[in-house]
Backbone atoms as SQL, in Angstrom:
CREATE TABLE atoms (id INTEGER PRIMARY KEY, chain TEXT, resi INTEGER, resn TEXT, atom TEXT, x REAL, y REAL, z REAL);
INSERT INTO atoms VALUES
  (1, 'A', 1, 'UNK', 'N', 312.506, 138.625, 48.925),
  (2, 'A', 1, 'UNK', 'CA', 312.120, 138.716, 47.531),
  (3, 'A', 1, 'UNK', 'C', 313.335, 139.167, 46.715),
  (4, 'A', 2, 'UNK', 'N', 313.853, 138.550, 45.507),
  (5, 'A', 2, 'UNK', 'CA', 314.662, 138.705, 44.661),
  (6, 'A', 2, 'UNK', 'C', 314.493, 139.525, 44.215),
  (7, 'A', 3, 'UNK', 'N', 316.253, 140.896, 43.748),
  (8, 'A', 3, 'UNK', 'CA', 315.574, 142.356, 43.294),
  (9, 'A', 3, 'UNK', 'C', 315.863, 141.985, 41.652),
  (10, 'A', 4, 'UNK', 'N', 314.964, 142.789, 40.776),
  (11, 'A', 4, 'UNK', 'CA', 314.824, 142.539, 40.114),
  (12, 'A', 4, 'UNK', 'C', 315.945, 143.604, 39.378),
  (13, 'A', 5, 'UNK', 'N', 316.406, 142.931, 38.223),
  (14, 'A', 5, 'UNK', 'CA', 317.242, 143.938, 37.478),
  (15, 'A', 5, 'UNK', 'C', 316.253, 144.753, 36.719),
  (16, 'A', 6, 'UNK', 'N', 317.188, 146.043, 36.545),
  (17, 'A', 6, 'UNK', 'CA', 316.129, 147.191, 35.385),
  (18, 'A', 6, 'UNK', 'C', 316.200, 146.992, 33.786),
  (19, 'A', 7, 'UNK', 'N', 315.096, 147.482, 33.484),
  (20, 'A', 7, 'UNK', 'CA', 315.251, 147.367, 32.415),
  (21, 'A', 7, 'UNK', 'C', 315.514, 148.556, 30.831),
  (22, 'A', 8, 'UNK', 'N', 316.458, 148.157, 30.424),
  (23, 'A', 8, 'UNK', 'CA', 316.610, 149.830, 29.267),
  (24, 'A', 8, 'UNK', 'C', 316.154, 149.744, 28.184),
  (25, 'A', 9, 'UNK', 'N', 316.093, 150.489, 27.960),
  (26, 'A', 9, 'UNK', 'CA', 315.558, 151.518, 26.539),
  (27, 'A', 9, 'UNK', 'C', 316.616, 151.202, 25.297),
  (28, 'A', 10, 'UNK', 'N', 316.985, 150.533, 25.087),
  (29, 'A', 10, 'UNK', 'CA', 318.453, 150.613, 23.921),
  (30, 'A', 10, 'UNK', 'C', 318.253, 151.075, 23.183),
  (31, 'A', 11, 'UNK', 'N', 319.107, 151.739, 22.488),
  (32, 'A', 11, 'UNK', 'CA', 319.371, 152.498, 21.353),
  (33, 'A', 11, 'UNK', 'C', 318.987, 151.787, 20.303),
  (34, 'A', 12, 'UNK', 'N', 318.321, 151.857, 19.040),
  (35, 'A', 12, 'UNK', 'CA', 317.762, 151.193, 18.274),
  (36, 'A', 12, 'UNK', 'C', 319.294, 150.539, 17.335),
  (37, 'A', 13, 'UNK', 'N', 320.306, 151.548, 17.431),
  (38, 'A', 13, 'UNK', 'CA', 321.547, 151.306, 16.521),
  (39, 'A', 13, 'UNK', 'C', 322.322, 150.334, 17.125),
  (40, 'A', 14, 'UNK', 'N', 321.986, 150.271, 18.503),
  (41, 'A', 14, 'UNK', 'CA', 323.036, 149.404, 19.574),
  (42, 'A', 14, 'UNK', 'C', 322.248, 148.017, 19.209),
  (43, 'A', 15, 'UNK', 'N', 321.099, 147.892, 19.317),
  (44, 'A', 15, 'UNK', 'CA', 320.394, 146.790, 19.101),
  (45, 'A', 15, 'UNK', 'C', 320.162, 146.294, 17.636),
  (46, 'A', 16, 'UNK', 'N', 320.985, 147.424, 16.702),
  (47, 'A', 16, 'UNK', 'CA', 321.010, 146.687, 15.536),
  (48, 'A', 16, 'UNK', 'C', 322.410, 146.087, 15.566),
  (49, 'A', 17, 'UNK', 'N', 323.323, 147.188, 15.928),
  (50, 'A', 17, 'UNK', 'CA', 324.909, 146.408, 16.009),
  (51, 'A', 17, 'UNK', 'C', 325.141, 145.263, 16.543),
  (52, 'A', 18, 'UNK', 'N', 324.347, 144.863, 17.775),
  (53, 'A', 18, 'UNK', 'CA', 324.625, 143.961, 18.134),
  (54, 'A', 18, 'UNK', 'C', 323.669, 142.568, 17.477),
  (55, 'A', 19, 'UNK', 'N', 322.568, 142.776, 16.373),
  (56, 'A', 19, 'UNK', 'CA', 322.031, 141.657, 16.037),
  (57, 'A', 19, 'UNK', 'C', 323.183, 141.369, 14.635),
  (58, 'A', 20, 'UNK', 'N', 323.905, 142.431, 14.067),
  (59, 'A', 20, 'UNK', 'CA', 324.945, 142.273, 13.395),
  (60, 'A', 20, 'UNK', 'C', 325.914, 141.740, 13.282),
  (61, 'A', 21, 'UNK', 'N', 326.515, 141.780, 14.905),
  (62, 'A', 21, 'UNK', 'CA', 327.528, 141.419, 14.929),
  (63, 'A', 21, 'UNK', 'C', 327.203, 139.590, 15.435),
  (64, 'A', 22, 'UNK', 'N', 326.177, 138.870, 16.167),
  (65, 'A', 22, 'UNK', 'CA', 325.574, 137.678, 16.036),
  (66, 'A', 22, 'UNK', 'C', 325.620, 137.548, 14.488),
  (67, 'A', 23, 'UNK', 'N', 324.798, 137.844, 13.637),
  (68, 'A', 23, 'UNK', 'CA', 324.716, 137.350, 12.370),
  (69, 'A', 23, 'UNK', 'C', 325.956, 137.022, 11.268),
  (70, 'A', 24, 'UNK', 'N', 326.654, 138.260, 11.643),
  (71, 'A', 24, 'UNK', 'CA', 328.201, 137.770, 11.234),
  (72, 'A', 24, 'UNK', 'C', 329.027, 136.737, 11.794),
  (73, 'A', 25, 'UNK', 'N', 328.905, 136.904, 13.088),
  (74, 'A', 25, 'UNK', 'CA', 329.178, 135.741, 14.063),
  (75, 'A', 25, 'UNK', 'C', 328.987, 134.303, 13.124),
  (76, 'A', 26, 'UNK', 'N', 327.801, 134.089, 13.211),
  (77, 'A', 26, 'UNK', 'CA', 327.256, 132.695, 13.289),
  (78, 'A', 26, 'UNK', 'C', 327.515, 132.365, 11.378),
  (79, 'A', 27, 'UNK', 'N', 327.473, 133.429, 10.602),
  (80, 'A', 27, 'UNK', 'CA', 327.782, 133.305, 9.274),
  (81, 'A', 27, 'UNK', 'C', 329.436, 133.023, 9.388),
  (82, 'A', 28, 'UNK', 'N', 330.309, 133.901, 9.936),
  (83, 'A', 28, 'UNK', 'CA', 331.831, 133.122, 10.335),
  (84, 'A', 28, 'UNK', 'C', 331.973, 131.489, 10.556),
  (85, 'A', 29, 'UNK', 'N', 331.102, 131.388, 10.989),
  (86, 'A', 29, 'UNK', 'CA', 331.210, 130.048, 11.813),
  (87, 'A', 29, 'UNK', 'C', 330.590, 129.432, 11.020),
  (88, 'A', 30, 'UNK', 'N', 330.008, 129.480, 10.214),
  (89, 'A', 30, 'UNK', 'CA', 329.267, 128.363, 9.112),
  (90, 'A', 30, 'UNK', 'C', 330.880, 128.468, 7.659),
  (91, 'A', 31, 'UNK', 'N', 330.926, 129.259, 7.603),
  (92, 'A', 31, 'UNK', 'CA', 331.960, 129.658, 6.349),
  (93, 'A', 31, 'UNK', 'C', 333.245, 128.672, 7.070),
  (94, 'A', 32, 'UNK', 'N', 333.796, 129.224, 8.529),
  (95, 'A', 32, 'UNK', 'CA', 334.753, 128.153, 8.913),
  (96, 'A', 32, 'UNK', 'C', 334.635, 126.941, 8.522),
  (97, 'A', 33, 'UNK', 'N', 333.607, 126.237, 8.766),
  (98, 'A', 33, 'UNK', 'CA', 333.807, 124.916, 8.796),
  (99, 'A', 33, 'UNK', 'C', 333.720, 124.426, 7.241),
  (100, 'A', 34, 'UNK', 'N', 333.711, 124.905, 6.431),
  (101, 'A', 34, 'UNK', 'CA', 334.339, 124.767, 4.986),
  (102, 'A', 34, 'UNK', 'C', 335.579, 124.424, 4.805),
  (103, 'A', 35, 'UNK', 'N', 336.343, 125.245, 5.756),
  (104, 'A', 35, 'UNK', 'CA', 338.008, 125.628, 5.461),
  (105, 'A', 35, 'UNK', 'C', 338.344, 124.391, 5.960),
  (106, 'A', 36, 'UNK', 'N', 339.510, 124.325, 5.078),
  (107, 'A', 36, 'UNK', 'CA', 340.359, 123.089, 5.625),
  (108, 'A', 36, 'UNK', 'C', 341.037, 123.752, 7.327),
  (109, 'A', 37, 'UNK', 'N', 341.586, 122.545, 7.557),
  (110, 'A', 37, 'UNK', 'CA', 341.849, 122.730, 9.124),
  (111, 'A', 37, 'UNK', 'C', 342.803, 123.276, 9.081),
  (112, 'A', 38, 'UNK', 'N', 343.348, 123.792, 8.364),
  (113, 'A', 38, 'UNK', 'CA', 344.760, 124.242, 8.758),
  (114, 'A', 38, 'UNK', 'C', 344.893, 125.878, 7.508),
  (115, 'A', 39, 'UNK', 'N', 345.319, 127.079, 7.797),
  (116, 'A', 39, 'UNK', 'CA', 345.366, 127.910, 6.977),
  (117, 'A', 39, 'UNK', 'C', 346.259, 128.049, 6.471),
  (118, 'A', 40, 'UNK', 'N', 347.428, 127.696, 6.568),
  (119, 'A', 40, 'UNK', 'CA', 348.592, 127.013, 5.584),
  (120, 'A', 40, 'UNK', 'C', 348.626, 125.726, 5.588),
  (121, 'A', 41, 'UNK', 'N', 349.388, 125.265, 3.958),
  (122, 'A', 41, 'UNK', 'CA', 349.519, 123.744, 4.160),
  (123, 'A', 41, 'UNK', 'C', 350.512, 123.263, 5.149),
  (124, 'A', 42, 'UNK', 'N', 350.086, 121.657, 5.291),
  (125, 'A', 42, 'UNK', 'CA', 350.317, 121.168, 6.614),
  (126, 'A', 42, 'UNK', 'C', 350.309, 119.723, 6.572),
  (127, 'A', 43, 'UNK', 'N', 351.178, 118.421, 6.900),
  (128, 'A', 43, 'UNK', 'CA', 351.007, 117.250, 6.822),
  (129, 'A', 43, 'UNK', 'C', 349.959, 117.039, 6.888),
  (130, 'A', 44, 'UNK', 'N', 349.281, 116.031, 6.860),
  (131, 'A', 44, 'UNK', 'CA', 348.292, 115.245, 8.294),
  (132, 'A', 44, 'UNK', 'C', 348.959, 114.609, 8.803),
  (133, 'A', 45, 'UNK', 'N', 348.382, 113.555, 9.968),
  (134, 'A', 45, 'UNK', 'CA', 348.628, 113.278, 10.943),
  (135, 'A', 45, 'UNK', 'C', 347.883, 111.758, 11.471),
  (136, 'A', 46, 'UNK', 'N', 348.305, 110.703, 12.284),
  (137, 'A', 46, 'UNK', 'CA', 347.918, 110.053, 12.901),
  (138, 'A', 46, 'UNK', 'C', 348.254, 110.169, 13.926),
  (139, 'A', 47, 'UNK', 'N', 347.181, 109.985, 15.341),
  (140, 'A', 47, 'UNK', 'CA', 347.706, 109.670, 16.736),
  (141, 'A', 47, 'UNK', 'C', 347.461, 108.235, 17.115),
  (142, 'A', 48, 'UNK', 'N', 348.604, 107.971, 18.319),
  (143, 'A', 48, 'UNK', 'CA', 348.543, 106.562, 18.537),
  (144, 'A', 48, 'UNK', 'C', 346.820, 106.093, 19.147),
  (145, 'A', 49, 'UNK', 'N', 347.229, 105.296, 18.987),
  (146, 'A', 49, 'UNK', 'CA', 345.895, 104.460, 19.833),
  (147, 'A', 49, 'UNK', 'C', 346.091, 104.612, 21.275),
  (148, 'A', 50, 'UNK', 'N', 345.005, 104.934, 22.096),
  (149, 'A', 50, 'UNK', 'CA', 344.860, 105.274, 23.547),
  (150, 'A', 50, 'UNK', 'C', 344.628, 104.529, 24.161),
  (151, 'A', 51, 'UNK', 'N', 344.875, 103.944, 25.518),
  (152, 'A', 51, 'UNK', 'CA', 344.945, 103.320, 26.342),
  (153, 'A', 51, 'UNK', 'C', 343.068, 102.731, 26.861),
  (154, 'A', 52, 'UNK', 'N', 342.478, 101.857, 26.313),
  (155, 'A', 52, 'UNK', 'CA', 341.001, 101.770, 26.728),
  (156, 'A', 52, 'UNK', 'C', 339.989, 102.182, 25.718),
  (157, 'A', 53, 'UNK', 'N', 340.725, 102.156, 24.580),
  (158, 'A', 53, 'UNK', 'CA', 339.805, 102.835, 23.015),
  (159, 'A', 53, 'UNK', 'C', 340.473, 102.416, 22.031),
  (160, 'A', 54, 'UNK', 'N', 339.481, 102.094, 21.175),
  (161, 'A', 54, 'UNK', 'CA', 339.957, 101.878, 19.861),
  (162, 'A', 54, 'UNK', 'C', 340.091, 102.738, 18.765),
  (163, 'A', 55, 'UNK', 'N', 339.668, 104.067, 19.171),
  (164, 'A', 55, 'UNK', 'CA', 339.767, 105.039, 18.563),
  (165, 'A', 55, 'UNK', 'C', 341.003, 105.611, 17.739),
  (166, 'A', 56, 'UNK', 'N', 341.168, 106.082, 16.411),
  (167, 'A', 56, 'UNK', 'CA', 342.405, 107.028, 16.299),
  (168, 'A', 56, 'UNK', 'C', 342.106, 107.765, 15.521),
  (169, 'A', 57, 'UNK', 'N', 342.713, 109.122, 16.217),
  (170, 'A', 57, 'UNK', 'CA', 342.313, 109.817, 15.956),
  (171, 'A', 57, 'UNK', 'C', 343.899, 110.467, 14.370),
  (172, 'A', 58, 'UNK', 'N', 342.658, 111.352, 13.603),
  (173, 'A', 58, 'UNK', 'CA', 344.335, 111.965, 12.587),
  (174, 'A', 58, 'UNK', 'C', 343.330, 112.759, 11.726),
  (175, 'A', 59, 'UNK', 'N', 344.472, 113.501, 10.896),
  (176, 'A', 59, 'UNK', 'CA', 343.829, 114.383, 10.368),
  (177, 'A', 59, 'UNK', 'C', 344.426, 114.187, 8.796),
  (178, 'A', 60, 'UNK', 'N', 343.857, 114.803, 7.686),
  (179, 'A', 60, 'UNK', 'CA', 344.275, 114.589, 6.365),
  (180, 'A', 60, 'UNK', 'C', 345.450, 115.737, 6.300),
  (181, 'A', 61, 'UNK', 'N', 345.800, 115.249, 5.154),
  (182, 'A', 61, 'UNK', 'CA', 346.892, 116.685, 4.589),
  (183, 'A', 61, 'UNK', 'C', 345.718, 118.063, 4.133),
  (184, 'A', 62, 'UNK', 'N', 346.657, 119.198, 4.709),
  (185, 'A', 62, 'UNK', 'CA', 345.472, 120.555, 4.369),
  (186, 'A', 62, 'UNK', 'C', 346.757, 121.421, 3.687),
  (187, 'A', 63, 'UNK', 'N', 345.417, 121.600, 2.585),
  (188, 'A', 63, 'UNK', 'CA', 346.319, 122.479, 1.120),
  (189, 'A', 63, 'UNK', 'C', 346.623, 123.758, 1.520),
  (190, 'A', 64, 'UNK', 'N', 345.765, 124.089, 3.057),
  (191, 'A', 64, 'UNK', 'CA', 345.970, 125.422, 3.262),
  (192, 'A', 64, 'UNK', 'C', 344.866, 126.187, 2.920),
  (193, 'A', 65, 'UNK', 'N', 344.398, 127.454, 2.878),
  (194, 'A', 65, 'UNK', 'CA', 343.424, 127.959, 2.536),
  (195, 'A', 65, 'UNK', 'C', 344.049, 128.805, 1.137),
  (196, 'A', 66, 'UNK', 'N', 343.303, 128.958, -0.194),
  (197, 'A', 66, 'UNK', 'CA', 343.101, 129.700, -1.042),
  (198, 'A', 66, 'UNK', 'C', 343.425, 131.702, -0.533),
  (199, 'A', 67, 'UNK', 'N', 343.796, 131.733, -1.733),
  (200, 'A', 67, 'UNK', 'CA', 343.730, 133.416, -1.491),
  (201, 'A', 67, 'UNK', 'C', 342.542, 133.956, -1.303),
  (202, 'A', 68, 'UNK', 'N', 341.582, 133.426, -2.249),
  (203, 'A', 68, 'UNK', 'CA', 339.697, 133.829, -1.684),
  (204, 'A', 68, 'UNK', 'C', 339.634, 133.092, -0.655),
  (205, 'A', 69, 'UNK', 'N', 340.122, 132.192, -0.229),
  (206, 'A', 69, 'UNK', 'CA', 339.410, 131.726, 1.293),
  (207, 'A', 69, 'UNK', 'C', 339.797, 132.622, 2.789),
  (208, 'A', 70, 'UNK', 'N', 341.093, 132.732, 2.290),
  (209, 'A', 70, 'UNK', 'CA', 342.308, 133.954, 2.882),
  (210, 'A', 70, 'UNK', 'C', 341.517, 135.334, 3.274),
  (211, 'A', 71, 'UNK', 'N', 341.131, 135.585, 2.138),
  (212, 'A', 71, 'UNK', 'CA', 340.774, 137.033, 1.916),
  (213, 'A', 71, 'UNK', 'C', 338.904, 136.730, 2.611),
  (214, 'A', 72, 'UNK', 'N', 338.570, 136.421, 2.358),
  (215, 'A', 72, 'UNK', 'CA', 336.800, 136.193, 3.070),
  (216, 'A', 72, 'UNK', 'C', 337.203, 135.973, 4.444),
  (217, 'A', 73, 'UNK', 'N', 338.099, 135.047, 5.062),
  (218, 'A', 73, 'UNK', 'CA', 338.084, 135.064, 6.413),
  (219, 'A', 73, 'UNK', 'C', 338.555, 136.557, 7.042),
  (220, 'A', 74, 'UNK', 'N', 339.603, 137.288, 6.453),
  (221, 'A', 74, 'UNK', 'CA', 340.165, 138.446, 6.630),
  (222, 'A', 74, 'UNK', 'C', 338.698, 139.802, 6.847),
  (223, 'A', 75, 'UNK', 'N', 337.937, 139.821, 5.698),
  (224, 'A', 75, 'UNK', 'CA', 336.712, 140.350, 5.619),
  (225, 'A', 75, 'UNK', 'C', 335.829, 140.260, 6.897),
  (226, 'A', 76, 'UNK', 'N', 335.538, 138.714, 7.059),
  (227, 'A', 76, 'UNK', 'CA', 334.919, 138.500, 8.146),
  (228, 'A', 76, 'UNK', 'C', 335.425, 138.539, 9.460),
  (229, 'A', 77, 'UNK', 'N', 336.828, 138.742, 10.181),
  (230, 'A', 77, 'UNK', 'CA', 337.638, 139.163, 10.967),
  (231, 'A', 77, 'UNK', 'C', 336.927, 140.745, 11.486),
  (232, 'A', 78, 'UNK', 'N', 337.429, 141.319, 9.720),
  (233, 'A', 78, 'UNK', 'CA', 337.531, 143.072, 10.002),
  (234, 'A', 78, 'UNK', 'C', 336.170, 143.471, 10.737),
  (235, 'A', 79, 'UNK', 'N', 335.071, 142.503, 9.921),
  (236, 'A', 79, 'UNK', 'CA', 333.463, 143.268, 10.345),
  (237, 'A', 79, 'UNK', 'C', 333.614, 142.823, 11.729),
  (238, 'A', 80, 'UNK', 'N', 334.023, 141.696, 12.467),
  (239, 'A', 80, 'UNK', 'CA', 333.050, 141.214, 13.524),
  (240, 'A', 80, 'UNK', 'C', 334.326, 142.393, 14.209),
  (241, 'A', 81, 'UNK', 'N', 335.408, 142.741, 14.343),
  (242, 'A', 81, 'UNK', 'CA', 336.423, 143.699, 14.833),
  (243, 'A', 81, 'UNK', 'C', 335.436, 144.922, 14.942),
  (244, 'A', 82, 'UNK', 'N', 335.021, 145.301, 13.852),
  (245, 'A', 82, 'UNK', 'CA', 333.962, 146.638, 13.821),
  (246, 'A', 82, 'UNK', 'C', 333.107, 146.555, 14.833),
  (247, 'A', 83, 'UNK', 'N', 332.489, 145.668, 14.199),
  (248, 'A', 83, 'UNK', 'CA', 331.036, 145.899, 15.271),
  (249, 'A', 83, 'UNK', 'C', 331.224, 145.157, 16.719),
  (250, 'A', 84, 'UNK', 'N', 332.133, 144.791, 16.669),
  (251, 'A', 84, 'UNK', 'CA', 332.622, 144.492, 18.425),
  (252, 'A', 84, 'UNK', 'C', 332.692, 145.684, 18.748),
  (253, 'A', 85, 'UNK', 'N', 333.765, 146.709, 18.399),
  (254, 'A', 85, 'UNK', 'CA', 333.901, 147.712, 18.611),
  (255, 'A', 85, 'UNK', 'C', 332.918, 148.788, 18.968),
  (256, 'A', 86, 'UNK', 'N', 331.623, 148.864, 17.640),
  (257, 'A', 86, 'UNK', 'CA', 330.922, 149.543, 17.761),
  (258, 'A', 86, 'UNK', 'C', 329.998, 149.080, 18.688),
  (259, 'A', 87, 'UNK', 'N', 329.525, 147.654, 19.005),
  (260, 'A', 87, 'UNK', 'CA', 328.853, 147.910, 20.425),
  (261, 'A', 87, 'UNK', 'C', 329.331, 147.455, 21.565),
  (262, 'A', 88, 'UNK', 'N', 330.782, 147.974, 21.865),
  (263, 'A', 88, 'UNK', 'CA', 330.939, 148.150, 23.546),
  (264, 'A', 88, 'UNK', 'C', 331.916, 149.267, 23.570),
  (265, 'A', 89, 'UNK', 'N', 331.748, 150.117, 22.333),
  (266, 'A', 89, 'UNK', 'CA', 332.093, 151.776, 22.358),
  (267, 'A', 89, 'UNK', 'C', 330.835, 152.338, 22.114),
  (268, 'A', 90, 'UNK', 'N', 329.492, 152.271, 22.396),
  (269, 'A', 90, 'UNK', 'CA', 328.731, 152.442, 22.033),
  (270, 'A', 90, 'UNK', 'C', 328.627, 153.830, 23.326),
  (271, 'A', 91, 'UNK', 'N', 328.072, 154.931, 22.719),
  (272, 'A', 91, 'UNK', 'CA', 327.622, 156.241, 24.060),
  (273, 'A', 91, 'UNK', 'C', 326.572, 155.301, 24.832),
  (274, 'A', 92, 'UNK', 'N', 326.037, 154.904, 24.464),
  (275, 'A', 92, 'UNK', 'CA', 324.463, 154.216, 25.503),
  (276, 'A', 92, 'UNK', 'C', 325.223, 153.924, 26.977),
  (277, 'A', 93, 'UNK', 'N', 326.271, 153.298, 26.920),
  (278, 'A', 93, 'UNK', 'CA', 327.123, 152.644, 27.977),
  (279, 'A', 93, 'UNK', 'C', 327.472, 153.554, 28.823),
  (280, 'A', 94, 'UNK', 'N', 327.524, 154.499, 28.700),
  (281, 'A', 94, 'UNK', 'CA', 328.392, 155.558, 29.409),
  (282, 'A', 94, 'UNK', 'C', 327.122, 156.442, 30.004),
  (283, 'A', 95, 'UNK', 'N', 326.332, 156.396, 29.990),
  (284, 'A', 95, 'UNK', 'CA', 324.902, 156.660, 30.328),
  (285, 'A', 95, 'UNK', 'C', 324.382, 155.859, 31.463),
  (286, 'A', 96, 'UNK', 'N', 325.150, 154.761, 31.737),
  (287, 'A', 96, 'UNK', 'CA', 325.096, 153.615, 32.888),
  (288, 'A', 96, 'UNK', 'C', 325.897, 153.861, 33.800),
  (289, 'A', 97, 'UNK', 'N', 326.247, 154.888, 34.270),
  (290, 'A', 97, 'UNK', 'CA', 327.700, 155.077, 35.452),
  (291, 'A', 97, 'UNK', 'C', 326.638, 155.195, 36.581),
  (292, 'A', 98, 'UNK', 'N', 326.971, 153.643, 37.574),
  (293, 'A', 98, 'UNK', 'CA', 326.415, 153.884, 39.219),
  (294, 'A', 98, 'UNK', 'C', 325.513, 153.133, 38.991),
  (295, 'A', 99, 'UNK', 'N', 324.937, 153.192, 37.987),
  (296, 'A', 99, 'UNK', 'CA', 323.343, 152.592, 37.632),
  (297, 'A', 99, 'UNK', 'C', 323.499, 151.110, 38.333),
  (298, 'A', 100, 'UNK', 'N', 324.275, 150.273, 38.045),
  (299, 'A', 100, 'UNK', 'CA', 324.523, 149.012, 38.612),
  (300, 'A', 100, 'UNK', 'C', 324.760, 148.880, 40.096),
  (301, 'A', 101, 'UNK', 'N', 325.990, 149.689, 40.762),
  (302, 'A', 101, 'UNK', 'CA', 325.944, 149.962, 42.380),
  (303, 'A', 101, 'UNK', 'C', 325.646, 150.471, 43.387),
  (304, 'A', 102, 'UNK', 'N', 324.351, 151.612, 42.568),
  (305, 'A', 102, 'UNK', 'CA', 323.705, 151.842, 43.253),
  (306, 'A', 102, 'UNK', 'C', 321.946, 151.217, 44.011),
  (307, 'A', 103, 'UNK', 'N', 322.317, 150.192, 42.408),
  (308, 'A', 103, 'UNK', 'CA', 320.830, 149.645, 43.054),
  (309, 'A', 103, 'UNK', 'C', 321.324, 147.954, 43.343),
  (310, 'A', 104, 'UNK', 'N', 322.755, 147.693, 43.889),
  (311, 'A', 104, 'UNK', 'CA', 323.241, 146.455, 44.614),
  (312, 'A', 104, 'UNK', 'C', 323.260, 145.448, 43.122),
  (313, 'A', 105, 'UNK', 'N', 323.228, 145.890, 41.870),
  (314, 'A', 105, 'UNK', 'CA', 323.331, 144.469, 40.974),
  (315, 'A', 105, 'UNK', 'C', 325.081, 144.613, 40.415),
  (316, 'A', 106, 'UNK', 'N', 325.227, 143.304, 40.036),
  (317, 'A', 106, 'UNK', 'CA', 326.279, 142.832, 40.167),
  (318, 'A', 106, 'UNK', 'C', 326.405, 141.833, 38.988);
């Protein structure tokens, strides 16, 4: 019979930090794909045609990102930096010493 892992109690703050730091997450990642591809300006580009495809691939010229675009990605950097921080410096963790090798999980 398969042992079952335990289950904890989390800290209500750990379990908010970490639905925080997802939500910032996934808000990063929606805001990225706004930005031009490149955060300074930058040619574009064509690649050759590939061997078995007609595909080609290239990219436009990128103006670079704006000073507000600059500065919001910077913002959104600092928070997800924070709350990375704050939940895997979190005390709850340190409350787990052995807990894992003593009952064989891995």
């Amino acid at each position: 019979m398969p042992k079952k892992s335990p289950a904890f109690d989390f800290p209500q703050d750990l379990r908010d930090a970490q639905l925080a730091l997802h939500q910032t997450r996934a808000a990063y990642e929606e805001y990225a794909k706004t930005l031009p591809w490149s955060a300074e300006p930058m040619p574009g580009w064509e690649g050759d045609k590939q061997l078995h495809s007609s595909y080609l691939s290239h990219k436009e010229d990128s103006p670079g990102y704006t000073e507000e675009q600059a500065t919001e990605v910077r913002r959104f950097r600092d928070e997800l930096l924070r709350l990375s921080v704050e939940v895997s410096a979190h005390p709850f963790w340190s409350t787990l010493d052995g807990v894992w090798w003593r009952h064989g999980w891995r």
